[in-house]
């Protein structure tokens, strides 16, 4: 078979699934590619399907590669690799996006309805004195209005929640008012009863929620973070929880993963830990997204979701 050589460089145990899925997806896009997880000659590889937990750390031997196509939505583990000179594309695919929207809706609804009150309090006492507000009475702020933030915003707005968005720089998205900059962040923090974090990990977003900005949040707010663990200063969040300023934090991502067994988050009564499961990569949909980008490159079209190295995403 002739055609581009596509090297799978992700987790080894996922290769059996990607082997067939990538080949089928590429064929469906009209690309007669050779897909392998082993390249005898790195200089022959045309595209690298990459994950940070795969085998490649040095991209210099891949002199012919037209693109490095990430299997992860986040690229912070590779974007600063000095050996990476090829175009880098982050993963945007419908399966990952839908999964994130579902996870965010589930936990926003959980806090909105105060479901934990009943799930964890089944002690034989009939408590019927709690009536939650309707969604239209609840303010939800979303920090980060990229693909994932927009999907979560649309899903929550469909349930009736009052949505406010924030982006580091000025941004317009149909159907949403999006604040930006320092003043915009302060307004979102002050007004949001539930705050959802869906920003990328960059030097500018590192510890965006710190002692100063957490103090700006509405007292009794809930923080939901399926974005990146480095967005939050852990010590500052624990202090805000212990002091009662933040009511609860539901966290799916952490600065160090797996979260160490002795980390205070595990045992804290107002913290929910989930193990980075909000939006896992699904080979079936990821393969389609990768194949589409390779097909575009093969026909001279611009790559989708190409990473801006200066911005870090």
Short mmCIF file of C-alpha atoms in Angstrom, two decimals:
data_model
loop_
_atom_site.label_atom_id
_atom_site.label_comp_id
_atom_site.label_asym_id
_atom_site.label_seq_id
_atom_site.Cartn_x
_atom_site.Cartn_y
_atom_site.Cartn_z
CA UNK A 1 0.00 0.00 0.00
CA UNK A 2 1.23 3.48 -0.87
CA UNK A 3 0.22 6.62 0.92
CA UNK A 4 1.27 8.56 4.01
CA UNK A 5 2.83 6.74 6.94
CA UNK A 6 0.95 7.43 10.17
CA UNK A 7 2.73 6.57 13.42
CA UNK A 8 0.61 5.87 16.49
CA UNK A 9 2.58 7.09 19.52
CA UNK A 10 0.08 6.80 22.35
CA UNK A 11 -0.42 4.34 25.17
CA UNK A 12 0.55 0.84 24.11
CA UNK A 13 -2.54 -0.82 25.55
CA UNK A 14 -4.76 1.40 23.38
CA UNK A 15 -3.01 0.50 20.13
CA UNK A 16 -5.20 -2.54 19.29
CA UNK A 17 -8.25 -0.26 19.22
CA UNK A 18 -6.61 2.54 17.27
CA UNK A 19 -5.01 0.18 14.76
CA UNK A 20 -8.30 -0.61 13.05
CA UNK A 21 -10.17 2.58 13.88
CA UNK A 22 -7.53 4.89 12.40
CA UNK A 23 -7.23 2.83 9.25
CA UNK A 24 -11.00 2.74 8.75
CA UNK A 25 -11.41 6.45 9.47
CA UNK A 26 -8.62 7.41 7.07
CA UNK A 27 -10.08 5.21 4.34
CA UNK A 28 -13.48 6.85 4.87
CA UNK A 29 -11.81 10.22 4.29
CA UNK A 30 -10.19 8.95 1.10
CA UNK A 31 -6.68 8.54 2.52
CA UNK A 32 -4.93 5.25 1.75
CA UNK A 33 -2.52 5.45 4.68
CA UNK A 34 -0.19 3.01 6.34
CA UNK A 35 -0.84 3.00 10.10
CA UNK A 36 1.75 1.55 12.47
CA UNK A 37 2.90 1.76 16.07
CA UNK A 38 6.51 1.12 15.09
CA UNK A 39 8.52 3.08 12.55
CA UNK A 40 11.82 1.49 11.54
CA UNK A 41 12.90 4.75 9.93
CA UNK A 42 11.65 7.87 11.72
CA UNK A 43 12.43 9.99 8.67
CA UNK A 44 9.69 8.16 6.73
CA UNK A 45 6.85 9.14 9.08
CA UNK A 46 4.35 11.65 7.67
CA UNK A 47 2.07 12.11 10.70
CA UNK A 48 2.42 11.35 14.41
CA UNK A 49 -0.70 10.49 16.43
CA UNK A 50 0.60 11.45 19.83
CA UNK A 51 -0.15 11.23 23.54
CA UNK A 52 2.19 12.39 26.33
CA UNK A 53 2.00 8.96 27.96
CA UNK A 54 3.29 7.37 24.76
CA UNK A 55 6.89 6.56 23.77
CA UNK A 56 8.02 9.76 22.01
CA UNK A 57 9.82 12.58 23.80
CA UNK A 58 12.25 13.60 21.03
CA UNK A 59 10.67 14.73 17.75
CA UNK A 60 13.91 15.59 15.97
CA UNK A 61 14.25 12.30 14.04
CA UNK A 62 10.86 12.82 12.38
CA UNK A 63 12.13 15.19 9.73
CA UNK A 64 9.32 14.49 7.23
CA UNK A 65 6.39 14.69 9.65
CA UNK A 66 3.79 17.22 8.53
CA UNK A 67 1.97 17.35 11.87
CA UNK A 68 1.82 16.00 15.42
CA UNK A 69 -1.82 15.23 16.18
CA UNK A 70 -2.56 15.05 19.89
CA UNK A 71 -4.96 12.52 21.36
CA UNK A 72 -5.49 14.85 24.33
CA UNK A 73 -7.43 18.09 24.47
CA UNK A 74 -4.71 19.66 26.62
CA UNK A 75 -1.23 20.19 25.17
CA UNK A 76 0.61 21.67 28.15
CA UNK A 77 2.76 18.53 28.51
CA UNK A 78 4.21 18.87 25.02
CA UNK A 79 3.84 22.45 23.79
CA UNK A 80 7.13 23.56 25.37
CA UNK A 81 9.13 20.54 24.15
CA UNK A 82 12.15 22.15 22.45
CA UNK A 83 12.50 19.25 19.98
CA UNK A 84 8.99 19.77 18.63
CA UNK A 85 9.18 21.92 15.50
CA UNK A 86 6.35 20.27 13.57
CA UNK A 87 2.82 21.76 13.62
CA UNK A 88 0.95 20.58 16.72
CA UNK A 89 -2.82 20.09 16.81
CA UNK A 90 -4.91 19.55 19.92
CA UNK A 91 -7.79 17.12 19.92
CA UNK A 92 -11.28 18.47 19.41
CA UNK A 93 -13.83 15.75 18.79
CA UNK A 94 -17.57 15.37 19.41
CA UNK A 95 -17.22 12.50 21.87
CA UNK A 96 -14.89 14.38 24.19
CA UNK A 97 -16.97 17.55 23.93
CA UNK A 98 -20.23 15.75 24.68
CA UNK A 99 -18.66 13.93 27.62
CA UNK A 100 -17.48 17.18 29.14
CA UNK A 101 -20.88 18.83 28.76
CA UNK A 102 -22.55 15.84 30.43
CA UNK A 103 -20.12 15.80 33.36
CA UNK A 104 -20.47 19.54 33.94
CA UNK A 105 -24.27 19.37 33.79
CA UNK A 106 -24.33 16.44 36.21
CA UNK A 107 -22.30 18.23 38.86
CA UNK A 108 -23.89 21.64 38.39
CA UNK A 109 -27.30 19.98 38.82
CA UNK A 110 -26.01 18.04 41.81
CA UNK A 111 -25.01 21.24 43.58
CA UNK A 112 -28.01 23.19 42.33
CA UNK A 113 -30.43 20.59 43.75
CA UNK A 114 -28.22 19.92 46.79
CA UNK A 115 -28.44 16.22 46.03
CA UNK A 116 -25.68 15.39 48.50
CA UNK A 117 -27.98 16.47 51.33
CA UNK A 118 -30.09 13.40 50.66
CA UNK A 119 -27.57 10.94 49.26
CA UNK A 120 -25.23 11.25 52.24
CA UNK A 121 -27.87 11.91 54.88
CA UNK A 122 -30.03 8.78 54.79
CA UNK A 123 -30.36 8.45 58.54
CA UNK A 124 -34.06 7.76 58.84
CA UNK A 125 -35.05 11.40 59.34
CA UNK A 126 -37.66 12.72 56.89
CA UNK A 127 -36.49 16.22 55.89
CA UNK A 128 -38.96 17.92 53.55
CA UNK A 129 -38.14 21.53 54.38
CA UNK A 130 -35.74 22.09 51.45
CA UNK A 131 -37.03 23.37 48.11
CA UNK A 132 -34.25 24.19 45.62
CA UNK A 133 -34.58 27.23 43.35
CA UNK A 134 -35.36 26.73 39.69
CA UNK A 135 -32.46 26.82 37.26
CA UNK A 136 -33.44 30.28 36.06
CA UNK A 137 -32.76 31.61 39.53
CA UNK A 138 -29.23 30.18 39.66
CA UNK A 139 -26.19 32.02 38.30
CA UNK A 140 -23.49 29.83 36.77
CA UNK A 141 -20.17 31.29 35.64
CA UNK A 142 -17.93 29.52 33.16
CA UNK A 143 -14.27 30.50 33.03
CA UNK A 144 -13.05 29.53 29.57
CA UNK A 145 -15.31 29.83 26.53
CA UNK A 146 -13.50 27.67 24.01
CA UNK A 147 -15.02 24.56 22.46
CA UNK A 148 -15.59 22.80 25.80
CA UNK A 149 -16.78 25.91 27.63
CA UNK A 150 -19.27 26.71 24.89
CA UNK A 151 -20.62 23.16 24.90
CA UNK A 152 -21.11 23.27 28.66
CA UNK A 153 -22.70 26.72 28.42
CA UNK A 154 -25.18 25.59 25.77
CA UNK A 155 -26.14 22.51 27.74
CA UNK A 156 -26.64 24.44 30.97
CA UNK A 157 -28.51 27.24 29.23
CA UNK A 158 -30.80 24.58 27.75
CA UNK A 159 -31.68 23.58 31.30
CA UNK A 160 -32.54 27.18 32.10
CA UNK A 161 -29.47 28.29 34.09
CA UNK A 162 -28.34 31.90 33.95
CA UNK A 163 -24.95 31.63 32.28
CA UNK A 164 -22.08 34.10 32.32
CA UNK A 165 -18.84 33.42 30.49
CA UNK A 166 -15.31 34.71 30.90
CA UNK A 167 -12.27 34.64 28.64
CA UNK A 168 -8.80 36.06 29.17
CA UNK A 169 -9.14 38.15 26.03
CA UNK A 170 -12.15 39.72 24.31
CA UNK A 171 -14.27 37.06 22.63
CA UNK A 172 -17.74 36.88 21.10
CA UNK A 173 -19.84 33.74 20.86
CA UNK A 174 -23.42 33.67 19.56
CA UNK A 175 -25.97 33.57 22.36
CA UNK A 176 -23.58 34.42 25.21
CA UNK A 177 -22.24 37.54 26.86
CA UNK A 178 -18.58 36.94 27.59
CA UNK A 179 -16.61 39.15 29.96
CA UNK A 180 -12.84 39.36 29.72
CA UNK A 181 -9.83 40.72 31.52
CA UNK A 182 -9.32 41.45 35.21
CA UNK A 183 -12.49 43.46 35.70
CA UNK A 184 -14.59 40.90 33.88
CA UNK A 185 -13.16 38.12 36.02
CA UNK A 186 -13.98 39.98 39.20
CA UNK A 187 -17.60 40.45 38.09
CA UNK A 188 -18.02 36.76 37.23
CA UNK A 189 -16.51 35.71 40.56
CA UNK A 190 -18.73 38.08 42.52
CA UNK A 191 -21.98 36.98 40.86
CA UNK A 192 -21.58 33.23 40.26
CA UNK A 193 -23.18 30.79 42.67
CA UNK A 194 -21.58 27.89 40.80
CA UNK A 195 -18.26 28.48 39.05
CA UNK A 196 -17.07 26.09 36.33
CA UNK A 197 -13.40 26.12 35.26
CA UNK A 198 -12.67 25.12 31.66
CA UNK A 199 -9.52 27.08 30.86
CA UNK A 200 -6.32 25.64 29.36
CA UNK A 201 -3.14 25.38 31.42
CA UNK A 202 -0.87 28.26 30.45
CA UNK A 203 1.48 30.54 32.39
CA UNK A 204 -1.29 33.17 32.38
CA UNK A 205 -3.90 30.84 33.89
CA UNK A 206 -1.61 29.25 36.50
CA UNK A 207 -3.26 29.66 39.92
CA UNK A 208 -5.92 31.93 38.45
CA UNK A 209 -7.93 31.04 41.55
CA UNK A 210 -5.65 32.08 44.39
CA UNK A 211 -6.13 33.71 47.78
CA UNK A 212 -6.94 37.08 46.20
CA UNK A 213 -9.38 35.89 43.55
CA UNK A 214 -11.03 33.33 45.81
CA UNK A 215 -11.77 36.18 48.22
CA UNK A 216 -13.62 37.87 45.34
CA UNK A 217 -15.98 34.93 44.85
CA UNK A 218 -19.52 35.08 46.11
CA UNK A 219 -19.68 33.73 49.66
CA UNK A 220 -21.07 30.20 49.63
CA UNK A 221 -20.17 29.61 45.99
CA UNK A 222 -19.38 26.15 44.63
CA UNK A 223 -16.35 25.54 42.41
CA UNK A 224 -16.42 22.83 39.74
CA UNK A 225 -13.09 22.18 38.00
CA UNK A 226 -12.86 19.72 35.10
CA UNK A 227 -10.37 21.97 33.28
CA UNK A 228 -6.81 21.86 34.58
CA UNK A 229 -5.47 21.31 38.09
CA UNK A 230 -2.99 24.18 37.83
CA UNK A 231 -5.85 26.70 37.59
CA UNK A 232 -6.27 26.52 41.38
CA UNK A 233 -3.87 27.19 44.23
CA UNK A 234 -4.64 24.15 46.42
CA UNK A 235 -3.61 25.79 49.69
CA UNK A 236 -5.72 28.87 48.99
CA UNK A 237 -8.74 26.74 48.10
CA UNK A 238 -8.42 24.69 51.28
CA UNK A 239 -8.25 27.89 53.32
CA UNK A 240 -11.37 29.24 51.58
CA UNK A 241 -13.21 25.97 52.24
CA UNK A 242 -12.14 25.81 55.89
CA UNK A 243 -13.15 29.42 56.41
CA UNK A 244 -16.59 28.80 54.91
CA UNK A 245 -16.19 31.29 52.05
CA UNK A 246 -16.36 28.51 49.43
CA UNK A 247 -19.11 25.98 50.17
CA UNK A 248 -17.79 23.04 48.13
CA UNK A 249 -15.28 22.15 45.43
CA UNK A 250 -15.83 19.34 42.95
CA UNK A 251 -12.47 18.61 41.32
CA UNK A 252 -11.66 16.29 38.42
CA UNK A 253 -8.14 17.53 37.68
CA UNK A 254 -5.13 18.18 39.87
CA UNK A 255 -1.67 19.70 39.71
CA UNK A 256 -0.25 16.23 40.42
CA UNK A 257 -1.97 13.13 39.09
CA UNK A 258 -2.81 10.64 40.40
CA UNK A 259 -3.73 12.76 43.40
CA UNK A 260 -1.45 11.60 46.25
CA UNK A 261 -3.21 9.44 48.81
CA UNK A 262 -2.27 11.83 51.62
CA UNK A 263 -3.54 14.97 49.87
CA UNK A 264 -6.06 16.88 52.05
CA UNK A 265 -8.62 16.91 49.24
CA UNK A 266 -9.35 13.20 49.71
CA UNK A 267 -10.62 13.57 53.26
CA UNK A 268 -12.05 17.07 53.18
CA UNK A 269 -15.83 17.05 53.87
CA UNK A 270 -16.46 19.81 51.33
CA UNK A 271 -14.39 18.44 48.47
CA UNK A 272 -15.46 15.88 45.87
CA UNK A 273 -12.64 14.16 43.98
CA UNK A 274 -13.17 12.42 40.65
CA UNK A 275 -10.11 10.85 38.94
CA UNK A 276 -9.79 12.89 35.71
CA UNK A 277 -12.77 11.21 34.09
CA UNK A 278 -14.83 14.20 32.96
CA UNK A 279 -13.85 13.94 29.30
CA UNK A 280 -11.74 10.93 28.46
CA UNK A 281 -10.54 10.45 24.89
CA UNK A 282 -12.75 7.94 23.07
CA UNK A 283 -10.89 6.13 20.27
CA UNK A 284 -14.00 5.89 18.07
CA UNK A 285 -14.49 9.64 17.81
CA UNK A 286 -10.83 10.62 18.24
CA UNK A 287 -9.87 8.50 15.22
CA UNK A 288 -12.40 10.36 13.09
CA UNK A 289 -11.03 13.76 14.19
CA UNK A 290 -7.44 12.68 13.51
CA UNK A 291 -8.36 11.27 10.10
CA UNK A 292 -10.13 14.46 9.09
CA UNK A 293 -7.04 16.52 9.89
CA UNK A 294 -4.74 14.19 7.96
CA UNK A 295 -7.11 14.30 4.98
CA UNK A 296 -7.05 18.09 5.09
CA UNK A 297 -3.27 18.18 5.18
CA UNK A 298 -3.04 15.72 2.29
CA UNK A 299 -5.17 18.02 0.14
CA UNK A 300 -3.38 21.22 1.10
CA UNK A 301 -6.03 22.56 3.48
CA UNK A 302 -5.12 24.22 6.80
CA UNK A 303 -4.92 21.95 9.82
CA UNK A 304 -7.77 22.19 12.30
CA UNK A 305 -7.13 23.13 15.94
CA UNK A 306 -3.50 24.02 15.35
CA UNK A 307 -1.80 25.11 18.56
CA UNK A 308 -0.52 28.65 18.87
CA UNK A 309 2.86 28.10 20.54
CA UNK A 310 2.98 31.63 21.91
CA UNK A 311 -0.41 31.29 23.63
CA UNK A 312 0.22 27.69 24.69
CA UNK A 313 -3.01 26.19 23.30
#
